[in-house]
Coordinates of C-alpha atoms in Angstrom, one line a residue:
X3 CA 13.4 -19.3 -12.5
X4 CA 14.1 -15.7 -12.4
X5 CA 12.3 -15.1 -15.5
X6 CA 9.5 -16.8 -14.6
X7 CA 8.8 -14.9 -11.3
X8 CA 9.4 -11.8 -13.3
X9 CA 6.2 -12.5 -15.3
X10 CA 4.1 -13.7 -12.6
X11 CA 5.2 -10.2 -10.7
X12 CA 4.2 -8.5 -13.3
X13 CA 1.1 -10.0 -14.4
X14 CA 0.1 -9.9 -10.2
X15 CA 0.4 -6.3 -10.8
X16 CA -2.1 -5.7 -12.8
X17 CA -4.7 -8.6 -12.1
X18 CA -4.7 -9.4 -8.1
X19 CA -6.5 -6.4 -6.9
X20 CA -9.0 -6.0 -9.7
X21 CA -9.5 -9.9 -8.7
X22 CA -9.9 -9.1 -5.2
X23 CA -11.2 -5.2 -4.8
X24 CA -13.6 -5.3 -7.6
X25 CA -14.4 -8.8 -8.6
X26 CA -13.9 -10.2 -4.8
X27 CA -12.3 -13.5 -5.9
X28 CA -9.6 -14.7 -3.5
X29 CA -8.4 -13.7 -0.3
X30 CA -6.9 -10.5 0.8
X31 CA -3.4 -12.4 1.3
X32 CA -3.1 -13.2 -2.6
X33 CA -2.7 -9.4 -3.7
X34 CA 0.9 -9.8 -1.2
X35 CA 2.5 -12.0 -4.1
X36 CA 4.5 -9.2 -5.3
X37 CA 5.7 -8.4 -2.0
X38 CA 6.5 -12.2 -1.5
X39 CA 8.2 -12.5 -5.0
X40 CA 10.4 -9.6 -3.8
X41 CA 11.5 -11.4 -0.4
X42 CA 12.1 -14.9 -2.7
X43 CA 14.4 -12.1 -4.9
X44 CA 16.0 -10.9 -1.9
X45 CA 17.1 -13.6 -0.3
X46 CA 18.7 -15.2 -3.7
X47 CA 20.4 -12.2 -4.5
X48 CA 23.1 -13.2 -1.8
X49 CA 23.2 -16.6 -2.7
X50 CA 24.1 -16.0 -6.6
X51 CA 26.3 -13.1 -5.4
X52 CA 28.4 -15.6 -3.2
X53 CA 28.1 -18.0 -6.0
X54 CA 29.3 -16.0 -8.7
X55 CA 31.8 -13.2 -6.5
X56 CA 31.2 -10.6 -8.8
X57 CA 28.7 -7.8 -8.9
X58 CA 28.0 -5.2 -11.3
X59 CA 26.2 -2.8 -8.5
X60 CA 27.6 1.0 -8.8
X61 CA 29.2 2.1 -5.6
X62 CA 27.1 5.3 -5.9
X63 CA 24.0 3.0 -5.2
X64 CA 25.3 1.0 -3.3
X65 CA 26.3 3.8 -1.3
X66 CA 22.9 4.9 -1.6
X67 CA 21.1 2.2 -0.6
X68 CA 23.1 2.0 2.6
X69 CA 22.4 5.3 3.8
X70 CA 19.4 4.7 3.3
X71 CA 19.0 1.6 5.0
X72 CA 20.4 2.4 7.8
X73 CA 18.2 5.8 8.3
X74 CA 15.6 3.3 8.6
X75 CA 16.9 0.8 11.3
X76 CA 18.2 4.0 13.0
X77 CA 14.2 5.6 12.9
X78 CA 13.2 2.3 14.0
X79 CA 15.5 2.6 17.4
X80 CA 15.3 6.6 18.0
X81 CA 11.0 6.0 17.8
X82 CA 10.9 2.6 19.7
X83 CA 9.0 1.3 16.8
X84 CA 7.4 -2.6 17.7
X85 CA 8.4 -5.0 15.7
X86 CA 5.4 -5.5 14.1
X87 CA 5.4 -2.2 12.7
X88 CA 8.6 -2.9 11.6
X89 CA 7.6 -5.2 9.1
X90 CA 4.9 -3.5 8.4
X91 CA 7.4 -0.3 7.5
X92 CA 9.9 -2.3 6.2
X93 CA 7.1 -4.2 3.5
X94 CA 6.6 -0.4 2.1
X95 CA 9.9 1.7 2.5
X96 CA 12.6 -1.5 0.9
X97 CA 10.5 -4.0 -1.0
X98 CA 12.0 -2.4 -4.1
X99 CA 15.4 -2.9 -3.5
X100 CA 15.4 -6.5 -4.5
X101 CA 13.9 -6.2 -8.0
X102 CA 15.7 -3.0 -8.4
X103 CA 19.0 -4.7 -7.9
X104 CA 17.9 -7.9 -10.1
X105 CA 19.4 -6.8 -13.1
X106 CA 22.6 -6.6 -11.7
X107 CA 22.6 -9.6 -10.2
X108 CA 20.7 -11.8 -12.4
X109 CA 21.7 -9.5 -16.0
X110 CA 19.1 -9.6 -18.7
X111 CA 20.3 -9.5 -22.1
X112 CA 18.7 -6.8 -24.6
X113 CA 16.2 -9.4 -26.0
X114 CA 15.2 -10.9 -22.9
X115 CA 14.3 -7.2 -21.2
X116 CA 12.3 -6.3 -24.7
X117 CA 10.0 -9.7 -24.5
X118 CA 9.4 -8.4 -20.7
X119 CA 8.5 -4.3 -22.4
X120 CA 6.4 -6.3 -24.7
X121 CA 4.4 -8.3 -22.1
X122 CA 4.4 -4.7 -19.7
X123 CA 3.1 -3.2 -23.1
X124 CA 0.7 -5.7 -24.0
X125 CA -1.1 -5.2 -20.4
X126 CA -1.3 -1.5 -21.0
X127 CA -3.1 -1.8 -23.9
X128 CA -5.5 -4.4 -22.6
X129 CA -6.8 -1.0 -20.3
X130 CA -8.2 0.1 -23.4
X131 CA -11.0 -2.5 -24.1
X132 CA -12.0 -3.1 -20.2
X133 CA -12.1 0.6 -19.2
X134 CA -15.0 0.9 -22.3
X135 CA -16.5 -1.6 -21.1
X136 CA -16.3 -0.2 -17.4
X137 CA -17.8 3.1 -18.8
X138 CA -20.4 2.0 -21.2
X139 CA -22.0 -1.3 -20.1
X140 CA -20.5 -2.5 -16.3
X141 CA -20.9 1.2 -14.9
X142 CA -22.7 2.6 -17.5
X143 CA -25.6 4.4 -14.5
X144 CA -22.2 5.9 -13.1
X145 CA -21.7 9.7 -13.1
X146 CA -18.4 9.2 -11.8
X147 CA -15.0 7.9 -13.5
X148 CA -14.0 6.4 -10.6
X149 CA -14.7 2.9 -11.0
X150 CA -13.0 3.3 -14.5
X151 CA -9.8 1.8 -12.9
X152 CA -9.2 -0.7 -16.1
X153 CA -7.6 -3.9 -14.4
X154 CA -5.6 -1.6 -11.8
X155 CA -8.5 -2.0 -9.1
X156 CA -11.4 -0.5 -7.7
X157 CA -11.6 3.4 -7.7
X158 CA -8.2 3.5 -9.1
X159 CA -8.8 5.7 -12.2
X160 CA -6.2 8.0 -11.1
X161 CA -3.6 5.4 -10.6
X162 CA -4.4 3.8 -13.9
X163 CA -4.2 7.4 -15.5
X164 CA -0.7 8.2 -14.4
X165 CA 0.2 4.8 -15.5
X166 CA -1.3 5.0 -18.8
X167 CA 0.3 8.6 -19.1
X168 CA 3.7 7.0 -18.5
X169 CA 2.8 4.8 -21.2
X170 CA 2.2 7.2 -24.3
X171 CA 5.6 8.5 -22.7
X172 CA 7.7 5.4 -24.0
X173 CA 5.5 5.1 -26.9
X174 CA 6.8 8.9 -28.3
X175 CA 10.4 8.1 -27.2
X176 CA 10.1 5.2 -29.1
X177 CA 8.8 6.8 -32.1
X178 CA 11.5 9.9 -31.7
X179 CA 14.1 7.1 -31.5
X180 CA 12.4 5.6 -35.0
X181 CA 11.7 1.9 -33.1
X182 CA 8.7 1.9 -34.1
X183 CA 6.4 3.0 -37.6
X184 CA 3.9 5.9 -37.9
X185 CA 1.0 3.9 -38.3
X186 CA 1.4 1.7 -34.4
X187 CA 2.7 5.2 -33.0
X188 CA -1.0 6.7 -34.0
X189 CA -3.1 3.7 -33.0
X190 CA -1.4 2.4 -29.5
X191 CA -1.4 6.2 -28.9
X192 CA -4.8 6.2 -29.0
X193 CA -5.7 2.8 -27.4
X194 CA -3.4 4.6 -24.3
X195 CA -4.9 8.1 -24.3
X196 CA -8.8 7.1 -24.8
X197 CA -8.8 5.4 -21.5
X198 CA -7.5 8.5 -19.9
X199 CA -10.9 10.7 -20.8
X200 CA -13.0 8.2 -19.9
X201 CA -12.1 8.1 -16.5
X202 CA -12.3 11.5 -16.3
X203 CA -8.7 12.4 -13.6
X204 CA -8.4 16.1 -13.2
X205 CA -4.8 15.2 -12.8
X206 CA -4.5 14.5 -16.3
X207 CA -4.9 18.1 -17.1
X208 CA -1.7 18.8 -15.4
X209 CA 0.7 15.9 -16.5
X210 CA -0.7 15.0 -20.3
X211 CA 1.9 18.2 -21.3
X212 CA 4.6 16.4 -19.7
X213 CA 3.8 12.6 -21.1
X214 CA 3.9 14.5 -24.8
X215 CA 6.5 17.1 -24.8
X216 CA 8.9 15.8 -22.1
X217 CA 10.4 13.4 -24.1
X218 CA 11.2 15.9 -27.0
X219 CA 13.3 18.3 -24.9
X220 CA 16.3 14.6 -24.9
X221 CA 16.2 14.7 -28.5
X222 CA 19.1 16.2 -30.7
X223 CA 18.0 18.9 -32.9
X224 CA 17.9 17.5 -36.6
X225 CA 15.2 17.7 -39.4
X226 CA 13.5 14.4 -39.2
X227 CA 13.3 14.9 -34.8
X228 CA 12.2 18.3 -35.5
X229 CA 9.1 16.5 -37.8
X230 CA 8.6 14.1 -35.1
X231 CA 8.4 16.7 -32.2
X232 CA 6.1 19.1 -34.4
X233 CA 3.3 16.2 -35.3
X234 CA 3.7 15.3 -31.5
X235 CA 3.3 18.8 -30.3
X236 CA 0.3 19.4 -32.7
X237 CA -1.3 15.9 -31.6
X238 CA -0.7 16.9 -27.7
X239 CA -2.8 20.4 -28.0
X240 CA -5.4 18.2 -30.3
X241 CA -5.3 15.3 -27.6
X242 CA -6.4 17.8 -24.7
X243 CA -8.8 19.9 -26.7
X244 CA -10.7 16.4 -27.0
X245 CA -10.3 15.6 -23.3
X246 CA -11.4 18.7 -22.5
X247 CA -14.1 18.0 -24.3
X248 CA -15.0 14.9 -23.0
X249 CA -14.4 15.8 -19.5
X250 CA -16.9 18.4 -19.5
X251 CA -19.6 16.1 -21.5
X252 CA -19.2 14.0 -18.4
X253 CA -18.6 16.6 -15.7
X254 CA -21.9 18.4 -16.7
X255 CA -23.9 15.4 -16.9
X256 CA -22.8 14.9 -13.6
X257 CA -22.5 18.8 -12.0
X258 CA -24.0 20.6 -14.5
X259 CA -20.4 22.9 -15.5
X260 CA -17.2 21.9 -16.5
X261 CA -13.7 22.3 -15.6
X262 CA -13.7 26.0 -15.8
X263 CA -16.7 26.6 -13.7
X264 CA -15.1 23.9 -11.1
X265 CA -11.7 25.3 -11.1
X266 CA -13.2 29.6 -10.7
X267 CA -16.3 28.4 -8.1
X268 CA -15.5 29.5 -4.6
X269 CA -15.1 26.1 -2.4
X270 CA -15.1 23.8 -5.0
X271 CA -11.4 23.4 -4.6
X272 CA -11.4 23.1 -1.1
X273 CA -11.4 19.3 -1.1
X274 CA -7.9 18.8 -3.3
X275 CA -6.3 21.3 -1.5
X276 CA -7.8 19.5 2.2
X277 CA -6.6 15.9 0.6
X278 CA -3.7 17.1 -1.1
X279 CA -1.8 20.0 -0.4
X280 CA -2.9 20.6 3.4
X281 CA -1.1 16.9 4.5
X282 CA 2.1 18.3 2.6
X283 CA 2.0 21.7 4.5
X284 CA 0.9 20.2 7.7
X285 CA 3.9 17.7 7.9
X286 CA 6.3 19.9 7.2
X287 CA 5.0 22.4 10.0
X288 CA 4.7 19.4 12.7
X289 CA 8.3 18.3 11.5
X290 CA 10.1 21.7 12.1
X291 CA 8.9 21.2 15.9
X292 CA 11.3 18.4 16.9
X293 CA 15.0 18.1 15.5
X294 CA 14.4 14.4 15.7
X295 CA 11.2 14.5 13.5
X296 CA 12.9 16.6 10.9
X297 CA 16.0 13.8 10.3
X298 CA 14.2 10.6 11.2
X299 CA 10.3 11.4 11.1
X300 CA 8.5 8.7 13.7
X301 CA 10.1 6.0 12.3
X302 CA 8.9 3.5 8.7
X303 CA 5.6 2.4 9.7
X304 CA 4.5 4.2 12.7
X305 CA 2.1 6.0 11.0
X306 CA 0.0 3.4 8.4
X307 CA -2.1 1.7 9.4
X308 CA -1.9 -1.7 8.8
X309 CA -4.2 -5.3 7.9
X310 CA -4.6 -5.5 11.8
X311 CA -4.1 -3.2 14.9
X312 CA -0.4 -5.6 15.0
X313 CA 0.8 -4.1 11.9
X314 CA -0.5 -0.8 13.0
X315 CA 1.8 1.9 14.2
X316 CA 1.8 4.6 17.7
X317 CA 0.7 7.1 15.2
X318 CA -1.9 5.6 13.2
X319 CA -5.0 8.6 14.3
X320 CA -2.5 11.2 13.9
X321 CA -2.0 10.2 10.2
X322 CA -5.8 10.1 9.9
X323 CA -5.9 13.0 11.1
X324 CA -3.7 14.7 8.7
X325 CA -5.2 12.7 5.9
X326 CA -2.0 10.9 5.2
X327 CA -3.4 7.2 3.9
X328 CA -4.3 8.9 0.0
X329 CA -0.7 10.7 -0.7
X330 CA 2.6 9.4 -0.1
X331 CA 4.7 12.5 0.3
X332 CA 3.7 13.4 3.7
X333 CA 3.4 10.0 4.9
X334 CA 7.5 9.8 3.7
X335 CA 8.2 12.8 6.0
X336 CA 6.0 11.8 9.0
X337 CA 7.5 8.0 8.8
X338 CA 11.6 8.9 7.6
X339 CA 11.4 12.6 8.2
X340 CA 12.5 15.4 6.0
X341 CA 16.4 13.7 5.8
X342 CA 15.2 10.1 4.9
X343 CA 12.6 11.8 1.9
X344 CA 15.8 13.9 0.7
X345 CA 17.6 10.1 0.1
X346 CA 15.0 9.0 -1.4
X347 CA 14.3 11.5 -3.8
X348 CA 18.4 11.7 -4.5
X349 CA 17.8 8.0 -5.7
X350 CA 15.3 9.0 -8.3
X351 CA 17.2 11.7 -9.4
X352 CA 20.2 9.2 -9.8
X353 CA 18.4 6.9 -11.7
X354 CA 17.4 10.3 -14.0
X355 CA 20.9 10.9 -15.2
X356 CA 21.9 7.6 -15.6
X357 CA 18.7 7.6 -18.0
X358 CA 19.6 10.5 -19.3
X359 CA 23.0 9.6 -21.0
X360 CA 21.7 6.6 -21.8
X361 CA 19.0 8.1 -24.0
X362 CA 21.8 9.3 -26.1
X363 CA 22.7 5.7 -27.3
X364 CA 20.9 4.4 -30.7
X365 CA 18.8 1.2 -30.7
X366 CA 16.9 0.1 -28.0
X367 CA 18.3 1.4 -25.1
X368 CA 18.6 4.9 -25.6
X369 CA 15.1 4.6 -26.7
X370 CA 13.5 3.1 -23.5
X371 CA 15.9 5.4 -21.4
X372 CA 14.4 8.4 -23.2
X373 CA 11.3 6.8 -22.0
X374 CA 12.5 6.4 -18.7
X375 CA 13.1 10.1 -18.4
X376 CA 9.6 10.8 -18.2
X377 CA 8.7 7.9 -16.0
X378 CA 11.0 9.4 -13.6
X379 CA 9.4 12.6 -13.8
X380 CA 5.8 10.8 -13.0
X381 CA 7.1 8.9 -9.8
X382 CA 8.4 11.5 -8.2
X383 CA 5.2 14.1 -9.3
X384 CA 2.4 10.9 -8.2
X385 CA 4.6 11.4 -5.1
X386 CA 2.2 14.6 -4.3
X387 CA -0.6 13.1 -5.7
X388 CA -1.4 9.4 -4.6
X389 CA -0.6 7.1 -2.5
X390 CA 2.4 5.5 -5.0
X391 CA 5.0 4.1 -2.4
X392 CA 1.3 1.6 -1.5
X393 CA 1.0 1.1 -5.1
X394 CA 2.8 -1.9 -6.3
X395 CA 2.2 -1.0 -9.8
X396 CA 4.3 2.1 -9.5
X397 CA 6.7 0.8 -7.3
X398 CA 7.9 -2.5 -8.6
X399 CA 7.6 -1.2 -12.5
X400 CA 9.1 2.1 -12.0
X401 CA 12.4 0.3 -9.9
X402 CA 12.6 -3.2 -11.8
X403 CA 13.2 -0.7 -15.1
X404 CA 15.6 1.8 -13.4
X405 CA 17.4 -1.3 -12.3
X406 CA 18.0 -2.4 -15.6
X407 CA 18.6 1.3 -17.2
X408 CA 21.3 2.2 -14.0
X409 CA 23.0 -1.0 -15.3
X410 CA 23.5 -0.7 -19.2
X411 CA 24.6 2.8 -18.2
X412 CA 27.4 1.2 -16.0
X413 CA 28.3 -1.4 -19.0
X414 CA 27.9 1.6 -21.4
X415 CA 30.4 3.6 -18.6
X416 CA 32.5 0.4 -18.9
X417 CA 32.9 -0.1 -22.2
X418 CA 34.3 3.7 -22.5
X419 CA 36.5 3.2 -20.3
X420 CA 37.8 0.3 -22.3
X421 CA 37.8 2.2 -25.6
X422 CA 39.8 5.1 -23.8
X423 CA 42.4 2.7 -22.5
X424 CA 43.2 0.7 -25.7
X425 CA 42.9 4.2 -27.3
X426 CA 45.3 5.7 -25.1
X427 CA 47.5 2.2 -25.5
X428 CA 47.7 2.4 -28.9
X429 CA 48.7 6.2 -29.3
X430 CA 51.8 5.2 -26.9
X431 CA 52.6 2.1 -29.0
X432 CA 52.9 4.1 -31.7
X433 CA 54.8 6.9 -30.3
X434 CA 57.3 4.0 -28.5
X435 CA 57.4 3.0 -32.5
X436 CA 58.4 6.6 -33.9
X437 CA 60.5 7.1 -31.0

């Protein structure tokens, strides 16, 4: 049962809003599933915990996970928050806590997880055949890459970048780790970066470095990983020579210049910084100006604005105001204050070391950790960027796979711990025998 609403999550991920924000077929309510699959997730968690008595959570996230839940509740009673908006806060700030803690509850062996990669992976290649589509026959009259959003949804290029980004990610970890040949490594490369120019993200200028030569910095120095990271490294500066190159066919048929002229031309920057950096420097000022702001913020929800004026928070034309709705940073410091972010961001950073001694393991799992690395890397950057803590696709991916990476680094904690002891058992049996 598990399983199965594991796939359907997955697969609602990807297909729901294109459905509804680009096709319009369904209702607004269907693109929820994932948040319902969550709450169904949630509430049997308990259930087989009580059932079985055991769990395999690590007390430092469980300890985590209560801090943080309780920063919440106590934002929600220091800002008088309805309860409405609590829902509302509560839908964005904890959905992923249940299918983070799935794997613990509900373990999945190694083959199991690697059908689920496989179906994640399959997915992200489909991008590649819609989003040509999108460019050259569906919004062929479009100077803009916008609606190249792939299945992701409407206008969500940059979302679908990031994501496909994340994607070449595993695919080099899992050609450093020798998982999988040459040949696949070259082509689903490709099938992942093509998309990328197409929809022409400026943000992809800035993170296609760390997608290619993140991964190689985990890697231990020998001869055939020192191949690998050169023929990646030499792909990489050949990879963004062409997207330069693509971008600016684009850009010029739209503007006339390219990224150069865009980047040096007084006022053309104006806009990023207004959408992107001025919400980030804005919060932080307004937070500094009440000690209650600065630990708490105005409490989870007070300042979206929700699917009616119900779900809608006190603070809903402030946050319009300070052009909140498109990034997710400030929105996490105006809603949970500076404290509640700092939690947050611990837990990501949590989840990277666990992935990062896990990526020292052959087979498998050191390979997908390896991948992980960089995946953590690109949810905490999209942080700054776009609005990723309203993006399910982020959310439930980047947390279902942490889940399962924090938990075969406890077993892989466990099992050393069992080595060491019959070690240490054995080397006092035998002195017990000289003796």
């Amino acid at each position: 049962m598990i399983k199965f609403l594991l796939y359907i999550l997955i697969s609602s991920l990807f297909v729901l809003d294109w459905l509804y924000l680009e096709l319009n077929i369904g209702i607004r309510q269907v693109t929820w599933l994932p948040e319902f699959i969550s709450i169904i997730i949630a509430v049997t968690i308990p259930l087989k915990t009580a059932v079985s008595k055991t769990t395999q959570i690590p007390i430092k996230y469980i300890i985590f996970l209560t801090i943080y839940l309780l920063h919440l509740i106590i934002g929600f009673l220091f800002n008088d928050v309805s309860g409405w908006t609590i829902l509302a806060g509560l839908r964005i700030y904890i959905k992923f806590i249940p299918i983070f803690l799935l794997p613990f509850i509900f373990p999945l062996s190694e083959d199991e997880f690697k059908k689920i990669v496989v179906f994640v992976f399959i997915l992200a290649m489909m991008q590649f055949p819609v989003v040509l589509l999108q460019r050259f026959v569906f919004f062929a009259s479009s100077l803009s890459g916008d609606p190249m959003g792939g299945t992701v949804g409407h206008s969500a290029s940059g979302v679908l970048s990031i994501f496909l980004l994340i994607t070449i990610s595993f695919i080099i970890a899992f050609y450093f780790k020798e998982r999988i040949s040459l040949p696949f490594f070259l082509i689903t490369l490709g099938a992942a970066f093509i998309p990328t120019m197409l929809n022409e993200t400026k943000i992809t200028f800035i993170l296609l470095p760390v997608a290619f030569i993140f991964p190689a910095l985990f890697i231990k120095a020998q001869r055939k990983n020192i191949f690998r990271a050169i023929l990646v490294i030499t792909i990489f500066a050949v990879s963004f020579v062409i997207f330069k190159g693509v971008y600016d066919y684009f850009q010029k048929k739209r503007w006339g210049y390219g990224i150069e002229t865009f980047i040096l031309m007084p006022g053309r920057l104006d806009k990023y910084s207004a959408a992107r950096i001025d919400p980030i420097k804005y919060s932080f000022i307004n937070a500094v100006k009440d000690p209650r702001f600065i630990v708490f913020g105005r409490g989870a929800g007070n300042v979206s604005e929700g699917f009616t004026k119900k779900l809608s928070g006190k603070y809903v034309q402030l946050g319009k105001y300070y052009g909140l709705g498109g990034v997710s940073f400030p929105k996490f410091i105006w809603e949970i204050g500076i404290v509640g972010t700092m939690i947050f961001f611990f837990l990501i950073l949590f989840i990277f070391r666990d992935a990062m001694r896990l990526s020292k393991q052959i087979g498998f799992d050191g390979a997908f950790a390896l991948g992980m690395l960089s995946f953590c890397v690109f949810f905490a950057l999209s942080m700054f960027y776009t609005f990723t803590m309203d993006s399910n696709l982020f959310v439930f991916l980047f947390f279902f796979f942490s889940g399962y990476v924090a938990k075969q680094r406890n077993v892989q904690m466990i099992e050393a711990e069992s080595t060491e002891f019959l070690e240490d058992k054995e080397s006092l049996d035998d002195k017990m025998i000289l003796a």
